[in-house]
Amino acid sequence: MKNQIFFKPRWFKNKLIYIVLFCISIVFIISSCVKEGDFEFDKLADNQFDPTVAAPFVNSRLMLKDILKDTSGIIQTDISDNSLKLVYNLDNMVSVMAKDLFVIPNQSIPIDTSNIILISTGQTSYFSITKPYSFRLPDTTKNQRVDSFFIKTAILKLSMKTNINHSWKIKVTFPDVIKPNGSALVIEDSIIYTNQSLPVILNFQQINLAGCKIRFNNSFGKKNELIIKMEQWVYSDVNPYNNPYYIQLSDNLDNITYDKLIGYIGPYDYTVMDTMKIQDDHIKDLLEHINFYKVGISADIKNSYGLPINIHIDTILAKTNSGNYLVTNFPNISNTVSVLYPNINQLGQSIATQIPYTENPSLINAINKKPNEILFKITGKLNPNSNSNISNFVIDTSKFTVGVHVELPLEGKVAGFVLEDTIGFDLASKLKDLDEVSFKINTSNAFPLDAFVQVYFANSLGKIIDSLIIDGQNVIRSGVVNSNHIVTMPTNKTTDVALSAARVRKIENENTQKLIIKARLTSYNGGADNVKITNDNYLDVKLGMKAKVILKPQSGGN
């Protein structure tokens, strides 16, 4: 004889309303998580629960880019086949600027004249001296040459010392120093002699040469030469003539910098060095569980030095926790690369040179050692042929910049990489009036990887209370893979899991607030084959529930 429940009409009416409201509340709570048609509950396994509640309540799509939450732009899409790749960029390897490499020292230009004989005929005495001066450059061993440069900063300091006991005027002309208005630099001053003590010392006012241009003579037998012409007029007066006389003129040019320079700065070697971080926090777990099939490197150089430069990558060193691995044998990279440079009409521009993408087994092996970072050491040689007959064109900020780019296509063998999604869902309160529960899990795998899927019940702190899927039922094979290792069709699977009343009470009593979906991914065919992960790979997990409601008769009442 079947157990019967006796109830009064009012009690049944109240309870029925309660059940309907409970069902409606579940549907409203979870309606934002699912799409219509995700589940056909008429096809759920019929466990003869009576009365029952049936509702879909989880619809989770796991995609690599979404789960990893990469904010650094490392994960990129290859537009040729929509596959994913990791791209690391090191763009801040910058050479020294020309203003710091080719530093023009202060110049001191003495003009000493002695045995000057002044005539005492009552006429003005005139004499002049023209002196060539070779500009000192940073390194006398490099055969450096300056044809001209435009002064950014420079201070000219002139002083004169003489024993002439007459009034006089002096004029100093620098015919090779051209002022912004196009005229040569001329400095004049005079002394009215009134029996001052000898020698007479005259300090000229300092001259700011900013904006001037200096032209140098480098014709045969000359080297970085400019001319200084001193002229002096001595006026006749009543003072005695104490021949012979002397004049000492001191010209000092200090704090010299330039806007642009034309000439030959000589050969220089300059090394740039930096490290590329590989173990980014967002993708660390992915790197630990994939052996890459392809790894490549490319570089680009931007050069604003108007002169020949050769670039050579001296060292690529992968640094791991257990040791360092030197990358060797790089065609197109370890060989010297001649860098393009601007001509005189492109002065101040940066000209780009590309080193094309190159794959290398040594780099693949180094990456698969799971390095934390990679050290790059690069040498640039300026004027490598030491040909002083050519002309260099530089501005004060001329430099070369090396950018290195390492690409790791997500193609290889994957073992044990975990995708995880956490869904906040107050399941404990929803199970309060439920007895036995049956779950239907629909999974669709569009990864080229076998997936071991599990759904965990957890409390608000993430502590695991129970798992849903029985071992052995949680494997869904990879999608259908073509010869290019790319998925062409997903694989689908449906799994039914029944929870006993005891497990339901455990989930309720330990206050389940979260569902954690984990998928451990491994290359298909037992990890033996290479796979290629694309931007549209996904793993769908859809979860529906059918439950038996506990009906408790109320005693008494009308």
XYZ file of C-alpha atoms in Angstrom:
558
model
C 0.000 0.000 0.000
C 1.393 3.405 -0.955
C 2.154 5.935 1.741
C -0.441 8.677 1.664
C -0.306 12.254 2.827
C -3.503 13.586 4.323
C -4.044 17.297 4.194
C -6.716 19.848 4.551
C -7.697 21.893 1.502
C -6.361 25.202 2.922
C -3.013 23.573 3.804
C -2.668 22.142 0.289
C -3.539 25.446 -1.311
C -0.928 27.275 0.773
C 1.761 24.674 0.077
C 1.037 24.639 -3.629
C 1.420 28.394 -3.761
C 4.745 28.039 -1.911
C 6.019 25.459 -4.432
C 5.021 27.608 -7.403
C 6.671 30.691 -5.935
C 9.830 28.676 -5.184
C 10.021 27.416 -8.761
C 9.471 30.899 -10.156
C 12.184 32.330 -7.889
C 14.745 29.774 -9.130
C 13.962 30.522 -12.745
C 14.241 34.284 -12.201
C 17.519 33.976 -10.311
C 19.263 31.940 -12.957
C 17.616 33.331 -16.070
C 20.551 35.701 -16.727
C 22.987 32.749 -16.869
C 21.355 30.785 -19.681
C 19.861 31.083 -23.110
C 16.560 29.716 -24.178
C 16.947 26.251 -25.621
C 20.172 25.439 -23.747
C 18.452 22.412 -22.187
C 15.469 20.297 -23.076
C 14.317 19.163 -19.687
C 11.740 16.785 -21.080
C 14.791 14.712 -22.032
C 16.251 14.714 -18.501
C 16.454 11.282 -16.952
C 13.105 10.670 -15.289
C 13.762 9.774 -11.654
C 10.021 9.878 -10.873
C 10.472 12.735 -8.404
C 7.056 13.978 -7.424
C 6.583 16.924 -7.350
C 9.698 18.114 -9.178
C 11.516 21.341 -10.106
C 13.609 21.458 -13.307
C 15.813 24.408 -14.318
C 19.049 25.151 -16.202
C 21.307 27.273 -14.022
C 24.883 27.266 -15.398
C 26.089 28.201 -18.851
C 29.872 28.709 -18.787
C 32.116 29.180 -21.791
C 35.836 28.796 -21.129
C 38.070 30.552 -23.667
C 41.792 31.006 -23.252
C 41.978 34.797 -23.656
C 38.979 35.380 -21.359
C 40.140 33.071 -18.583
C 43.764 34.281 -18.575
C 42.638 37.932 -18.410
C 45.790 39.151 -20.135
C 46.028 42.925 -19.682
C 49.543 43.337 -21.049
C 48.779 42.492 -24.682
C 51.060 39.440 -24.701
C 48.349 37.148 -26.107
C 47.780 38.103 -29.743
C 45.974 36.661 -32.738
C 47.707 35.596 -35.938
C 45.392 36.970 -38.615
C 46.563 34.366 -41.141
C 44.808 31.467 -39.392
C 43.243 32.990 -36.238
C 45.690 31.087 -34.052
C 46.976 32.533 -30.791
C 50.537 33.443 -29.976
C 52.469 35.008 -27.136
C 54.418 38.101 -28.214
C 57.083 39.652 -25.992
C 58.517 43.038 -26.897
C 61.691 44.674 -25.654
C 61.738 48.167 -27.134
C 63.841 50.200 -24.739
C 67.380 49.274 -25.755
C 68.651 52.731 -26.671
C 72.186 53.762 -27.567
C 73.994 56.789 -26.250
C 73.010 60.040 -27.949
C 75.491 61.880 -30.143
C 75.741 64.752 -27.655
C 77.050 62.273 -25.060
C 79.148 60.202 -27.457
C 80.873 62.990 -29.381
C 81.550 65.680 -26.781
C 83.524 68.696 -27.980
C 85.985 69.837 -25.298
C 86.577 73.440 -24.261
C 88.939 75.304 -26.546
C 91.803 77.631 -25.567
C 93.297 79.780 -28.358
C 96.334 81.828 -27.274
C 97.819 84.534 -29.528
C 101.170 85.795 -28.255
C 102.992 88.583 -30.096
C 106.269 90.085 -28.965
C 108.960 92.406 -30.400
C 106.379 94.903 -31.570
C 108.102 98.117 -32.667
C 105.982 101.260 -32.650
C 107.007 104.269 -34.742
C 107.304 107.653 -33.038
C 106.487 109.894 -35.979
C 103.223 111.121 -34.561
C 101.231 108.731 -36.756
C 98.931 105.861 -35.751
C 100.647 102.487 -35.747
C 98.747 99.543 -37.234
C 99.588 95.876 -37.221
C 97.655 92.612 -37.574
C 98.114 88.936 -36.878
C 96.238 86.069 -38.545
C 96.398 82.777 -36.727
C 95.040 79.388 -37.849
C 93.732 77.195 -35.038
C 92.960 73.456 -35.183
C 89.886 72.641 -33.133
C 90.444 69.934 -30.544
C 88.049 66.998 -30.907
C 87.178 64.210 -28.425
C 89.632 61.534 -29.567
C 92.839 62.243 -31.455
C 93.291 58.540 -32.300
C 90.116 58.282 -34.422
C 91.042 60.689 -37.229
C 87.965 62.758 -36.401
C 86.911 65.657 -38.578
C 84.402 68.473 -38.307
C 83.416 70.332 -41.448
C 80.800 72.463 -39.752
C 78.534 72.506 -36.778
C 75.657 74.600 -35.562
C 76.203 75.815 -32.031
C 73.563 75.095 -29.443
C 75.525 76.534 -26.537
C 79.015 78.085 -26.291
C 80.515 81.005 -24.388
C 83.439 82.975 -25.875
C 85.701 84.621 -23.337
C 88.428 87.017 -24.552
C 91.077 88.772 -22.529
C 94.134 90.799 -23.508
C 97.389 91.643 -21.698
C 99.907 94.164 -23.036
C 102.673 96.562 -21.967
C 101.746 99.231 -24.557
C 101.675 102.593 -22.793
C 99.562 104.375 -25.384
C 95.872 104.506 -26.217
C 94.813 101.797 -28.666
C 91.927 99.967 -30.338
C 91.683 96.222 -31.013
C 89.502 94.255 -33.430
C 89.246 90.445 -33.387
C 87.574 88.794 -36.363
C 86.469 85.156 -36.592
C 85.719 84.794 -40.324
C 84.676 81.128 -39.898
C 82.173 81.839 -37.128
C 78.951 82.892 -38.838
C 76.278 84.662 -36.850
C 72.552 83.943 -37.422
C 72.336 87.053 -39.653
C 75.012 85.597 -41.972
C 77.875 87.908 -41.023
C 81.219 86.904 -39.493
C 81.787 87.342 -35.785
C 83.708 90.574 -35.026
C 84.671 91.856 -31.570
C 86.057 95.362 -30.970
C 87.228 97.262 -27.903
C 89.630 100.109 -26.985
C 91.723 101.562 -24.158
C 92.455 105.184 -23.394
C 95.776 105.074 -21.649
C 96.145 107.496 -18.723
C 99.390 106.345 -17.166
C 97.888 103.202 -15.676
C 100.234 100.665 -14.236
C 101.550 98.185 -16.723
C 100.774 95.662 -18.016
C 97.249 96.677 -19.018
C 94.676 93.850 -18.777
C 91.426 94.020 -20.739
C 88.645 91.487 -20.160
C 86.133 91.575 -22.978
C 82.446 91.020 -22.367
C 81.533 87.340 -22.701
C 79.872 86.428 -26.005
C 77.039 83.867 -26.242
C 77.491 82.025 -29.543
C 74.168 80.115 -29.465
C 72.744 79.966 -32.979
C 76.077 80.592 -34.703
C 77.682 78.234 -37.204
C 81.373 77.356 -37.405
C 82.925 76.300 -40.719
C 86.227 74.452 -40.645
C 88.953 74.133 -43.248
C 89.856 70.506 -43.968
C 91.591 71.031 -47.288
C 94.906 69.359 -48.003
C 97.278 69.887 -45.099
C 94.569 71.366 -42.893
C 92.658 69.692 -40.048
C 89.564 71.157 -38.365
C 91.046 74.590 -38.868
C 89.509 77.991 -38.303
C 91.102 81.453 -38.637
C 91.401 84.197 -36.037
C 92.510 87.666 -37.144
C 93.617 90.277 -34.640
C 94.085 93.921 -35.703
C 95.388 96.729 -33.486
C 95.692 100.464 -33.849
C 98.034 102.330 -31.472
C 97.573 106.103 -31.309
C 100.455 108.583 -31.013
C 100.561 110.636 -27.822
C 103.066 112.304 -25.455
C 103.953 109.078 -23.710
C 107.404 107.698 -24.421
C 107.931 104.788 -26.792
C 109.366 101.878 -24.868
C 109.969 99.452 -27.698
C 109.739 96.524 -28.000
C 106.122 95.799 -26.920
C 104.107 92.603 -26.591
C 100.443 91.547 -26.787
C 98.962 88.386 -25.309
C 95.423 87.593 -26.484
C 93.560 84.690 -24.865
C 90.446 83.260 -26.545
C 88.495 80.604 -24.602
C 85.454 78.795 -25.925
C 83.615 76.939 -23.139
C 80.501 74.760 -22.656
C 80.276 73.798 -26.313
C 77.259 71.831 -27.491
C 75.799 71.532 -30.967
C 72.415 71.164 -32.641
C 73.841 69.443 -35.703
C 77.263 68.498 -36.948
C 78.749 67.491 -40.282
C 82.099 65.744 -40.508
C 83.481 62.390 -39.395
C 83.129 61.391 -35.729
C 85.262 58.258 -36.064
C 84.616 54.598 -35.146
C 82.820 53.842 -31.889
C 81.552 50.638 -30.278
C 78.489 50.855 -28.097
C 76.697 48.041 -26.266
C 73.039 47.977 -25.278
C 71.746 45.322 -22.894
C 68.401 44.525 -21.305
C 66.254 41.632 -20.101
C 62.855 40.484 -21.335
C 60.502 39.134 -18.683
C 58.870 35.888 -19.810
C 57.017 34.607 -16.747
C 54.115 37.042 -16.780
C 51.764 36.421 -13.857
C 48.689 36.063 -16.073
C 50.084 33.286 -18.252
C 52.608 31.621 -15.974
C 50.538 28.434 -15.654
C 50.142 28.177 -19.432
C 53.909 28.479 -19.969
C 54.547 25.762 -17.405
C 52.318 23.243 -19.194
C 53.185 23.662 -22.871
C 56.205 22.545 -24.865
C 56.425 24.904 -27.806
C 56.843 23.556 -31.296
C 57.886 26.862 -32.838
C 59.620 29.910 -31.376
C 60.921 32.851 -33.361
C 62.634 36.180 -32.938
C 62.705 39.379 -34.946
C 64.197 42.806 -34.400
C 63.882 46.320 -35.689
C 66.449 49.086 -35.481
C 65.646 52.775 -35.709
C 68.668 54.944 -36.439
C 68.954 58.731 -36.564
C 72.761 58.780 -36.803
C 73.652 59.850 -40.346
C 76.509 57.387 -40.625
C 77.161 53.657 -41.219
C 76.368 51.353 -38.292
C 76.699 47.584 -37.953
C 74.545 45.779 -35.402
C 75.433 42.435 -33.886
C 73.428 40.430 -31.324
C 76.223 39.148 -29.122
C 74.256 37.223 -26.507
C 70.800 35.753 -25.993
C 70.734 34.090 -22.575
C 67.665 32.353 -21.134
C 67.702 32.528 -17.329
C 65.865 29.842 -15.378
C 65.748 28.941 -11.699
C 68.053 26.009 -12.356
C 70.564 27.600 -14.728
C 71.223 29.684 -17.809
C 70.957 28.554 -21.425
C 72.831 30.287 -24.227
C 71.010 30.607 -27.535
C 73.307 30.003 -30.506
C 73.353 29.677 -34.296
C 71.109 32.462 -35.477
C 71.035 32.949 -39.239
C 70.247 36.555 -40.220
C 70.838 37.697 -36.656
C 74.183 36.532 -35.344
C 75.732 37.719 -38.594
C 76.437 41.437 -38.764
C 73.538 43.589 -39.942
C 74.251 46.834 -41.762
C 71.845 49.458 -40.494
C 70.235 51.991 -42.810
C 70.897 55.628 -41.949
C 69.593 59.076 -42.960
C 71.299 61.176 -45.587
C 71.882 64.924 -45.352
C 68.349 65.654 -46.568
C 66.919 63.374 -43.871
C 68.955 64.844 -41.031
C 67.076 64.363 -37.769
C 64.878 61.547 -39.096
C 64.972 57.937 -37.888
C 65.446 55.291 -40.592
C 64.206 51.759 -39.862
C 65.990 48.463 -40.527
C 64.116 45.195 -40.088
C 65.622 41.882 -39.032
C 63.009 39.344 -40.190
C 61.327 36.720 -38.035
C 63.631 33.722 -37.642
C 62.985 30.373 -35.967
C 65.782 28.557 -34.224
C 65.973 25.160 -32.460
C 68.316 26.557 -29.846
C 65.795 29.238 -28.904
C 62.972 26.668 -28.818
C 64.983 24.517 -26.421
C 65.737 27.537 -24.242
C 62.076 28.590 -24.072
C 61.017 25.044 -23.181
C 63.370 25.231 -20.187
C 60.767 27.669 -18.781
C 62.979 30.753 -18.330
C 61.947 33.634 -16.099
C 63.644 36.133 -18.392
C 65.905 36.405 -21.432
C 68.983 38.620 -21.508
C 69.876 40.372 -24.764
C 73.258 41.964 -25.367
C 73.683 43.883 -28.612
C 76.680 45.767 -29.958
C 76.509 48.619 -32.420
C 79.652 49.723 -34.255
C 79.576 53.249 -35.665
C 81.681 53.890 -38.780
C 82.789 50.235 -38.800
C 85.133 50.657 -41.769
C 86.983 53.616 -40.199
C 86.715 55.485 -43.488
C 87.435 59.114 -42.601
C 86.778 60.249 -46.172
C 83.025 59.897 -45.769
C 80.787 62.514 -44.174
C 78.685 61.869 -41.071
C 75.551 63.853 -40.331
C 74.343 63.954 -36.734
C 72.185 66.023 -34.459
C 72.695 66.234 -30.731
C 69.897 63.677 -30.083
C 70.990 61.189 -32.758
C 70.779 57.616 -31.472
C 69.900 54.096 -32.506
C 67.196 52.048 -30.823
C 66.930 48.251 -30.963
C 63.586 46.524 -30.489
C 63.547 42.749 -30.022
C 60.365 40.711 -30.444
C 60.002 37.067 -29.401
C 56.973 35.157 -30.677
C 55.713 31.923 -29.143
C 52.885 30.510 -31.296
C 50.557 28.454 -29.089
C 51.441 25.348 -31.027
C 53.001 22.350 -29.363
C 52.219 19.735 -26.756
C 50.045 20.648 -23.795
C 49.957 18.625 -20.585
C 47.824 19.503 -17.580
C 46.973 23.123 -18.255
C 43.918 24.151 -16.213
C 41.135 26.496 -17.230
C 38.924 27.594 -14.362
C 35.734 29.591 -13.976
C 34.030 30.505 -10.697
C 30.336 31.303 -10.593
C 28.747 32.928 -7.572
C 25.514 31.048 -6.865
C 23.780 30.608 -3.498
C 22.995 26.947 -4.001
C 22.673 26.220 -0.277
C 19.511 28.259 0.098
C 18.061 26.778 -3.069
C 18.502 23.223 -1.738
C 16.642 23.911 1.509
C 13.397 22.337 0.365
C 14.893 19.863 -2.108
C 15.517 16.188 -1.528
C 17.225 14.192 -4.267
C 18.792 16.164 -7.123
C 19.680 15.053 -10.636
C 22.123 17.099 -12.753
C 22.491 17.013 -16.513
C 25.847 18.308 -17.855
C 26.197 19.209 -21.509
C 29.791 19.840 -22.580
C 31.051 20.954 -25.966
C 34.817 20.886 -26.564
C 36.208 23.003 -29.405
C 39.800 22.818 -28.157
C 42.342 20.520 -29.855
C 42.839 19.156 -26.347
C 41.215 16.439 -24.289
C 39.442 18.003 -21.319
C 39.045 16.530 -17.859
C 36.088 18.495 -16.500
C 34.935 18.787 -12.904
C 32.348 20.945 -11.156
C 33.026 21.733 -7.499
C 30.694 23.058 -4.830
C 32.450 25.608 -2.626
C 31.637 27.940 0.236
C 32.008 31.713 0.115
C 35.750 31.436 0.850
C 36.311 29.043 -2.024
C 36.741 25.954 0.153
C 35.702 22.833 -1.756
C 32.708 21.059 -0.198
C 32.016 18.374 -2.785
C 32.525 17.556 -6.456
C 29.813 16.722 -8.917
C 31.193 14.381 -11.566
C 32.212 10.819 -10.747
C 35.763 9.923 -11.842
C 35.795 8.364 -15.266
C 32.770 10.306 -16.469
C 34.500 13.655 -16.690
C 36.594 13.206 -19.834
C 35.524 14.896 -23.051
C 37.695 14.298 -26.062
C 39.147 17.061 -28.163
C 37.372 18.609 -31.090
C 37.974 17.188 -34.546
C 41.475 18.265 -35.633
C 42.704 18.661 -39.224
C 46.214 18.214 -40.620
C 47.142 21.768 -39.585
C 46.417 20.916 -35.944
C 43.318 23.182 -35.960
C 39.863 22.176 -34.715
C 37.209 22.011 -37.426
C 34.296 20.672 -35.326
C 33.598 20.468 -31.576
C 33.006 17.236 -29.684
C 29.832 17.077 -27.564
C 29.027 15.004 -24.499
C 26.119 14.702 -22.071
C 26.566 13.377 -18.544
C 23.843 12.637 -15.954
C 24.758 12.754 -12.272
C 22.347 12.050 -9.391
C 23.016 13.377 -5.901
C 21.611 11.479 -2.983
C 19.668 13.204 -0.244
C 22.712 12.916 2.033
C 24.953 14.774 -0.430
C 22.245 17.381 -0.936
C 22.073 18.013 2.817
C 25.885 18.253 2.991
C 25.940 20.890 0.245
C 23.141 22.776 2.011
C 24.563 22.554 5.527
C 28.083 23.669 4.517
C 26.639 26.750 2.844
C 27.534 26.343 -0.821
C 27.885 29.808 -2.374
C 30.020 29.099 -5.439
C 30.345 26.673 -8.307
C 33.901 26.163 -9.568
C 34.309 24.685 -13.036
C 37.742 23.296 -13.780
C 38.987 21.804 -17.024
C 42.428 20.199 -17.186
C 43.587 20.182 -20.813
C 46.017 17.778 -22.448
C 46.986 17.267 -26.083
C 44.879 14.672 -27.832
C 46.238 11.209 -28.543
C 47.620 11.049 -25.040
C 49.720 14.174 -25.493
C 51.691 12.697 -28.375
C 50.629 15.176 -31.065
C 51.250 18.861 -31.518
C 48.184 21.093 -31.374
C 47.464 24.668 -32.370
C 45.256 26.823 -30.149
C 43.134 29.409 -31.926
C 41.165 32.454 -30.877
C 37.847 30.641 -31.281
C 38.655 27.505 -29.270
C 36.229 27.076 -26.382
C 34.859 24.643 -23.829
C 31.155 25.019 -23.051
C 29.794 23.610 -19.804
C 26.005 23.805 -19.375
C 24.440 22.510 -16.198
C 20.788 21.779 -15.525
C 19.096 20.436 -12.420
C 15.998 18.365 -11.736
C 15.041 18.056 -8.083
C 12.434 16.462 -5.819
C 10.756 18.927 -3.471
C 10.243 17.961 0.159
C 6.568 18.310 1.099
C 5.980 18.568 4.828
C 2.366 18.390 6.025
C 1.314 21.113 8.403
C -0.527 20.081 11.511
C -3.665 21.899 12.536
C -5.081 25.006 10.962
C -8.121 25.569 8.796
